[in-house]
Short mmCIF file of C-alpha atoms and ligand atoms in Angstrom, two decimals:
data_model
loop_
_atom_site.label_atom_id
_atom_site.label_comp_id
_atom_site.label_asym_id
_atom_site.label_seq_id
_atom_site.Cartn_x
_atom_site.Cartn_y
_atom_site.Cartn_z
CA MET B 337 -2.68 14.35 4.99
CA LEU B 338 -1.37 10.67 6.34
CA LYS B 339 0.14 11.18 10.23
CA THR B 340 1.84 8.16 12.29
CA ASP B 341 3.43 9.47 15.03
CA SER B 342 6.63 6.81 16.86
CA ILE B 343 3.90 3.56 15.72
CA THR B 344 4.94 0.97 18.00
CA VAL B 345 3.49 -2.48 17.97
CA ARG B 346 5.19 -5.30 20.11
CA PHE B 347 4.02 -8.93 19.46
CA SER B 348 5.03 -10.92 23.03
CA GLY B 349 8.65 -10.03 22.26
CA LEU B 350 9.14 -8.63 18.81
CA THR B 351 8.65 -5.15 18.17
CA ALA B 352 7.64 -5.61 14.19
CA VAL B 353 6.68 -1.54 14.27
CA ASP B 354 8.96 0.50 16.00
CA HIS B 355 8.36 4.29 16.63
CA VAL B 356 7.71 4.92 12.86
CA SER B 357 7.21 7.97 12.26
CA MET B 358 5.98 9.14 8.70
CA GLU B 359 4.85 11.62 7.18
CA ILE B 360 2.95 11.67 3.51
CA THR B 361 1.12 13.96 1.91
CA SER B 362 -1.27 13.14 -1.29
CA ASP B 363 1.18 15.56 -3.19
CA LYS B 364 4.61 12.68 -3.88
CA LEU B 365 4.09 9.31 -4.33
CA VAL B 366 4.81 7.32 -2.17
CA ALA B 367 6.61 3.22 -1.58
CA ILE B 368 7.23 1.67 1.44
CA ILE B 369 9.67 -1.31 0.82
CA GLY B 370 11.57 -3.11 3.03
CA PRO B 371 12.94 -7.02 3.29
CA ASN B 372 10.14 -9.49 3.90
CA GLY B 373 8.73 -9.95 7.61
CA ALA B 374 10.25 -6.57 7.85
CA GLY B 375 6.79 -4.48 9.56
CA LYS B 376 5.39 -2.43 6.89
CA THR B 377 1.74 -4.54 5.99
CA THR B 378 1.99 -4.68 10.14
CA LEU B 379 1.88 -0.88 9.45
CA PHE B 380 -0.38 -0.28 7.70
CA ASN B 381 -2.88 -2.53 9.48
CA LEU B 382 -2.35 -0.64 12.35
CA ILE B 383 -3.00 2.55 10.67
CA THR B 384 -6.13 0.83 8.89
CA GLY B 385 -7.34 0.79 12.47
CA PHE B 386 -6.93 -3.52 12.15
CA LEU B 387 -4.50 -3.59 15.08
CA PRO B 388 -4.46 -1.17 18.01
CA PRO B 389 -0.33 0.01 17.99
CA THR B 390 1.10 -0.25 21.27
CA GLU B 391 2.82 2.81 21.47
CA GLY B 392 2.09 5.71 19.25
CA ARG B 393 -0.62 8.00 17.35
CA VAL B 394 -1.55 7.83 13.42
CA PHE B 395 -3.55 11.73 11.88
CA PHE B 396 -4.95 11.45 8.87
CA ASN B 397 -6.58 15.15 7.85
CA HIS B 398 -5.00 16.56 11.29
CA LYS B 399 -7.67 14.17 13.27
CA ASP B 400 -6.05 12.01 15.22
CA ILE B 401 -7.65 8.62 14.31
CA THR B 402 -5.30 6.44 16.90
CA GLY B 403 -7.73 3.60 18.03
CA TRP B 404 -10.67 4.43 15.53
CA LYS B 405 -12.79 1.25 14.22
CA PRO B 406 -11.53 0.21 9.80
CA HIS B 407 -15.19 1.45 9.04
CA GLN B 408 -14.65 4.17 10.49
CA ILE B 409 -11.33 5.15 9.11
CA THR B 410 -12.34 4.16 5.39
CA ASN B 411 -15.61 6.89 5.90
CA SER B 412 -12.37 9.83 6.91
CA GLY B 413 -11.70 9.37 3.03
CA LEU B 414 -7.84 6.83 4.14
CA CYS B 415 -9.20 3.13 2.47
CA ARG B 416 -6.41 -0.39 1.95
CA THR B 417 -5.89 -3.69 -0.30
CA PHE B 418 -4.85 -6.30 1.32
CA GLN B 419 -1.63 -8.24 0.96
CA ILE B 420 -3.67 -11.89 0.52
CA THR B 421 -6.46 -10.98 -1.64
CA LYS B 422 -10.19 -10.33 -0.54
CA LEU B 423 -13.04 -10.82 -3.17
CA PHE B 424 -16.71 -11.88 -2.82
CA GLU B 425 -15.63 -15.05 -4.83
CA GLN B 426 -19.30 -15.76 -5.92
CA LEU B 427 -20.15 -12.04 -7.24
CA THR B 428 -19.67 -10.78 -10.26
CA VAL B 429 -16.43 -8.33 -10.87
CA LEU B 430 -18.66 -5.93 -11.41
CA ASP B 431 -20.62 -6.46 -7.63
CA ASN B 432 -17.94 -6.83 -6.19
CA VAL B 433 -17.52 -3.12 -6.34
CA LEU B 434 -20.85 -1.87 -5.66
CA VAL B 435 -20.34 -3.34 -2.16
CA GLY B 436 -17.09 -0.94 -2.08
CA SER B 437 -19.28 1.49 -3.85
CA LEU B 438 -22.25 1.93 -1.04
CA TRP B 439 -19.74 2.39 0.84
CA TYR B 440 -20.89 5.90 0.70
CA GLU B 441 -23.21 6.26 -2.13
CA LYS B 442 -26.61 4.08 -0.35
CA ARG B 443 -28.20 4.71 -4.12
CA ILE B 444 -28.04 0.87 -6.75
CA SER B 445 -28.29 3.45 -9.65
CA ALA B 446 -26.00 6.16 -8.43
CA ALA B 447 -23.98 3.55 -6.71
CA ARG B 448 -23.72 1.61 -10.27
CA GLU B 449 -22.10 4.22 -11.61
CA VAL B 450 -19.10 4.75 -9.47
CA ALA B 451 -18.47 1.22 -10.02
CA TRP B 452 -19.00 0.89 -12.89
CA GLU B 453 -16.12 4.37 -13.23
CA ALA B 454 -14.23 2.11 -11.21
CA LEU B 455 -13.95 -0.75 -12.95
CA ALA B 456 -13.30 1.75 -15.48
CA LYS B 457 -10.22 3.69 -13.65
CA VAL B 458 -7.70 -0.57 -13.58
CA GLY B 459 -9.94 -1.88 -16.83
CA LEU B 460 -12.01 -4.25 -16.37
CA LEU B 461 -15.38 -2.95 -17.99
CA ASP B 462 -14.46 -5.71 -19.71
CA ILE B 463 -15.10 -8.93 -17.54
CA ALA B 464 -17.13 -6.63 -15.23
CA GLN B 465 -19.87 -9.34 -15.54
CA GLN B 466 -17.51 -12.54 -14.27
CA THR B 467 -18.19 -14.08 -11.26
CA ALA B 468 -14.92 -13.58 -8.43
CA SER B 469 -13.71 -17.07 -8.34
CA GLY B 470 -10.83 -17.95 -11.21
CA LEU B 471 -10.48 -14.97 -12.17
CA PRO B 472 -6.39 -14.84 -12.66
CA ILE B 473 -4.18 -12.77 -10.50
CA GLY B 474 -3.41 -10.00 -12.51
CA HIS B 475 -7.26 -9.82 -12.90
CA ARG B 476 -7.81 -9.73 -9.11
CA LYS B 477 -5.46 -7.36 -7.91
CA ARG B 478 -6.80 -3.99 -10.53
CA LEU B 479 -9.95 -5.87 -8.98
CA GLU B 480 -9.59 -5.68 -5.70
CA LEU B 481 -7.80 -1.63 -6.11
CA ALA B 482 -11.31 -0.65 -7.95
CA ARG B 483 -13.25 -1.61 -5.39
CA VAL B 484 -11.40 0.25 -2.67
CA LEU B 485 -11.46 3.66 -5.97
CA ALA B 486 -14.68 2.70 -5.29
CA THR B 487 -15.18 3.96 -1.94
CA GLN B 488 -14.26 7.68 -3.00
CA PRO B 489 -10.65 8.08 -0.91
CA LYS B 490 -8.88 10.60 -0.66
CA MET B 491 -5.63 8.58 -0.05
CA VAL B 492 -5.56 4.96 -0.64
CA LEU B 493 -3.02 2.28 1.23
CA LEU B 494 -2.22 -0.67 -1.60
CA ASP B 495 -0.69 -3.48 -0.43
CA GLU B 496 1.63 -5.10 -3.12
CA VAL B 497 -0.77 -4.49 -6.24
CA MET B 498 1.99 -5.96 -7.79
CA GLY B 499 2.26 -8.62 -5.79
CA GLY B 500 3.06 -11.69 -8.54
CA LEU B 501 2.08 -10.00 -11.23
CA THR B 502 3.74 -10.73 -15.13
CA PRO B 503 6.11 -8.26 -16.42
CA GLN B 504 4.00 -7.21 -18.57
CA GLU B 505 1.32 -5.81 -16.23
CA VAL B 506 3.09 -4.68 -13.24
CA GLY B 507 3.44 -2.34 -16.79
CA GLU B 508 0.33 -1.32 -16.76
CA MET B 509 -0.67 -1.58 -13.02
CA SER B 510 2.05 1.47 -13.31
CA GLU B 511 -0.12 2.83 -15.83
CA VAL B 512 -3.39 2.71 -13.79
CA LEU B 513 -1.49 3.81 -9.78
CA ALA B 514 -0.16 6.88 -12.18
CA GLY B 515 -3.80 7.53 -13.54
CA ILE B 516 -4.95 7.43 -10.21
CA PHE B 517 -2.15 9.35 -8.54
CA ASP B 518 -3.30 11.93 -11.32
CA GLY B 519 -6.85 12.03 -10.52
CA GLY B 520 -5.98 13.43 -7.21
CA ILE B 521 -6.04 10.84 -4.37
CA GLY B 522 -2.81 10.08 -2.23
CA VAL B 523 -1.57 6.62 -3.33
CA VAL B 524 0.68 4.38 -0.73
CA MET B 525 2.87 1.23 -1.76
CA ILE B 526 3.70 -1.62 -0.20
CA GLU B 527 6.11 -3.03 -3.45
CA HIS B 528 8.68 -5.79 -3.32
CA ILE B 529 9.14 -4.93 -7.25
CA MET B 530 11.41 -2.61 -7.48
CA SER B 531 12.17 -1.25 -11.32
CA ALA B 532 8.35 -0.54 -10.69
CA VAL B 533 9.44 1.63 -7.64
CA MET B 534 12.27 3.79 -9.09
CA ALA B 535 9.99 4.38 -11.90
CA LEU B 536 6.24 5.17 -9.64
CA SER B 537 7.29 7.19 -6.25
CA HIS B 538 8.94 10.39 -5.96
CA ARG B 539 9.38 9.28 -2.10
CA ILE B 540 10.25 6.28 -0.53
CA PHE B 541 10.00 5.25 3.42
CA VAL B 542 11.83 1.91 4.31
CA LEU B 543 11.39 -0.28 7.11
CA ASN B 544 13.65 -2.84 8.31
CA GLN B 545 13.08 -4.20 11.41
CA GLY B 546 10.20 -2.86 12.35
CA LYS B 547 12.46 0.81 12.27
CA LEU B 548 11.83 3.32 9.32
CA ILE B 549 15.67 3.80 8.40
CA ALA B 550 15.87 5.91 5.78
CA VAL B 551 13.02 8.74 3.76
CA GLY B 552 14.24 9.71 0.24
CA SER B 553 13.39 10.38 -3.80
CA PRO B 554 14.49 7.23 -5.49
CA GLU B 555 17.89 7.89 -5.57
CA GLU B 556 18.52 8.82 -2.67
CA ILE B 557 17.10 5.15 -2.25
CA ARG B 558 19.21 4.20 -4.43
CA ASN B 559 22.15 5.00 -3.15
CA ASN B 560 21.40 4.46 0.53
CA ASP B 561 23.85 1.69 1.94
CA VAL B 562 22.35 1.89 5.26
CA VAL B 563 18.60 -0.17 3.10
CA LEU B 564 21.75 -1.43 0.90
CA GLU B 565 22.99 -3.26 4.06
CA ALA B 566 19.78 -3.98 4.59
CA TYR B 567 18.65 -5.31 1.78
CA LEU B 568 22.24 -7.92 1.23
CA GLY B 569 23.11 -7.95 4.74
CA LYS B 570 26.23 -10.00 4.40
CA HIS B 571 26.94 -9.77 1.04
CA PHE B 572 26.67 -5.98 0.88
CA ALA B 573 29.96 -6.14 3.46
CA ARG B 574 31.16 -8.73 0.75
CA ALA B 575 30.32 -6.27 -1.97
CA LYS B 576 31.59 -3.75 0.01
CA ALA B 577 34.58 -5.18 0.74
CA LYS B 578 35.40 -6.74 -2.99
CA GLN B 579 34.80 -2.80 -3.71
CA ALA B 580 37.67 -0.85 -2.33
CA GLU B 581 40.10 -4.22 -2.53
CA MET B 582 39.44 -3.65 -5.85
CA ALA B 583 40.34 1.15 -6.20
CA ALA B 584 43.09 -0.12 -4.29
CA GLN B 585 44.78 -2.33 -6.72
N1 ATP C 683 -0.19 -10.19 14.08
C1 ATP C 683 0.95 -11.66 14.73
N2 ATP C 683 1.37 -12.02 15.42
C2 ATP C 683 2.46 -12.19 15.99
N3 ATP C 683 3.09 -11.77 15.24
C3 ATP C 683 3.10 -10.98 13.87
C4 ATP C 683 1.77 -10.23 13.58
N4 ATP C 683 2.01 -9.68 12.84
C5 ATP C 683 3.21 -9.45 12.51
N5 ATP C 683 3.96 -10.37 12.43
C6 ATP C 683 5.52 -10.69 12.76
O1 ATP C 683 5.73 -9.71 12.53
C7 ATP C 683 6.99 -8.57 11.46
C8 ATP C 683 6.56 -8.05 10.74
O2 ATP C 683 5.58 -8.52 9.63
P1 ATP C 683 4.78 -8.43 7.86
O3 ATP C 683 4.03 -8.85 7.31
O4 ATP C 683 4.33 -6.79 8.62
O5 ATP C 683 6.77 -7.99 7.48
P2 ATP C 683 6.32 -7.09 6.04
O6 ATP C 683 7.15 -5.68 5.72
O7 ATP C 683 4.73 -6.97 5.34
O8 ATP C 683 6.85 -8.49 5.26
P3 ATP C 683 6.26 -9.55 3.25
O9 ATP C 683 7.17 -8.70 2.41
O10 ATP C 683 7.40 -10.74 4.07
O11 ATP C 683 5.16 -8.60 3.35
C9 ATP C 683 6.79 -10.27 10.70
O12 ATP C 683 7.69 -10.74 12.00
C10 ATP C 683 5.94 -11.30 11.47
O13 ATP C 683 5.91 -12.55 11.42
MG1 MG C 684 3.66 -7.76 3.79
#
């Protein structure tokens, strides 16, 4: 279980993440949504030790991991991807994943086996020997995911793994994520592609201006006025007024 307790970070004047408390269990596929600049990536940075919080604490499987280094957090079974993929461009797809599997498995043959399994899970077996540089975005995103899976995590935090994908690739990625979740790994995804969020997740957390403004099922979030207002701003107020006007006629 992943838990944040009033986690907060301030950057000279801006509170990017503002007293966010959340509990995430592996039995629900979770999405974190919110407008650009809401603090989603910063929240992942706080959870995974890339950024120290100004206030608050992070717990993973009942251990207080606040202040731990990123590699210690990976060791504890919590692993993340980055919004902008960070691949070893000159290495092959397989070797990129090996970097992940060697994290735990020091015997190269066993590590290679784990890497192949991770590639199979994301559907990249065919291009295992290609170099990472020049891969299209859809493959880069899946490779990043394979690398995270190769660390044999208990829970993965995915920062926009569907960003920039075609609708077909989004469908394929959704299947991959559902497969990972069904395999018993906790999945937490930051995502802007609402069709995928609504279809895939069981529980949605909504951030706006650093604050957690709503938590609920896709159905609940879809019909939540506070959430609509955060996304649509003034347009929302106008749409509401129009709706009221029409109802009155
Ligand atoms: N290291 C930093 N120093 C100063 N400000 C930062 C830093 N990191 C993030 N911010 C600011 O914090 C706010 C939240 O940024 P963040 O990247 O977490 O948003 P996000 O929800 O991931 O947005 P997007 O959907 O566009 O990826 C933004 O205003 C951003 O400019
Ligand atoms: Mg982000």
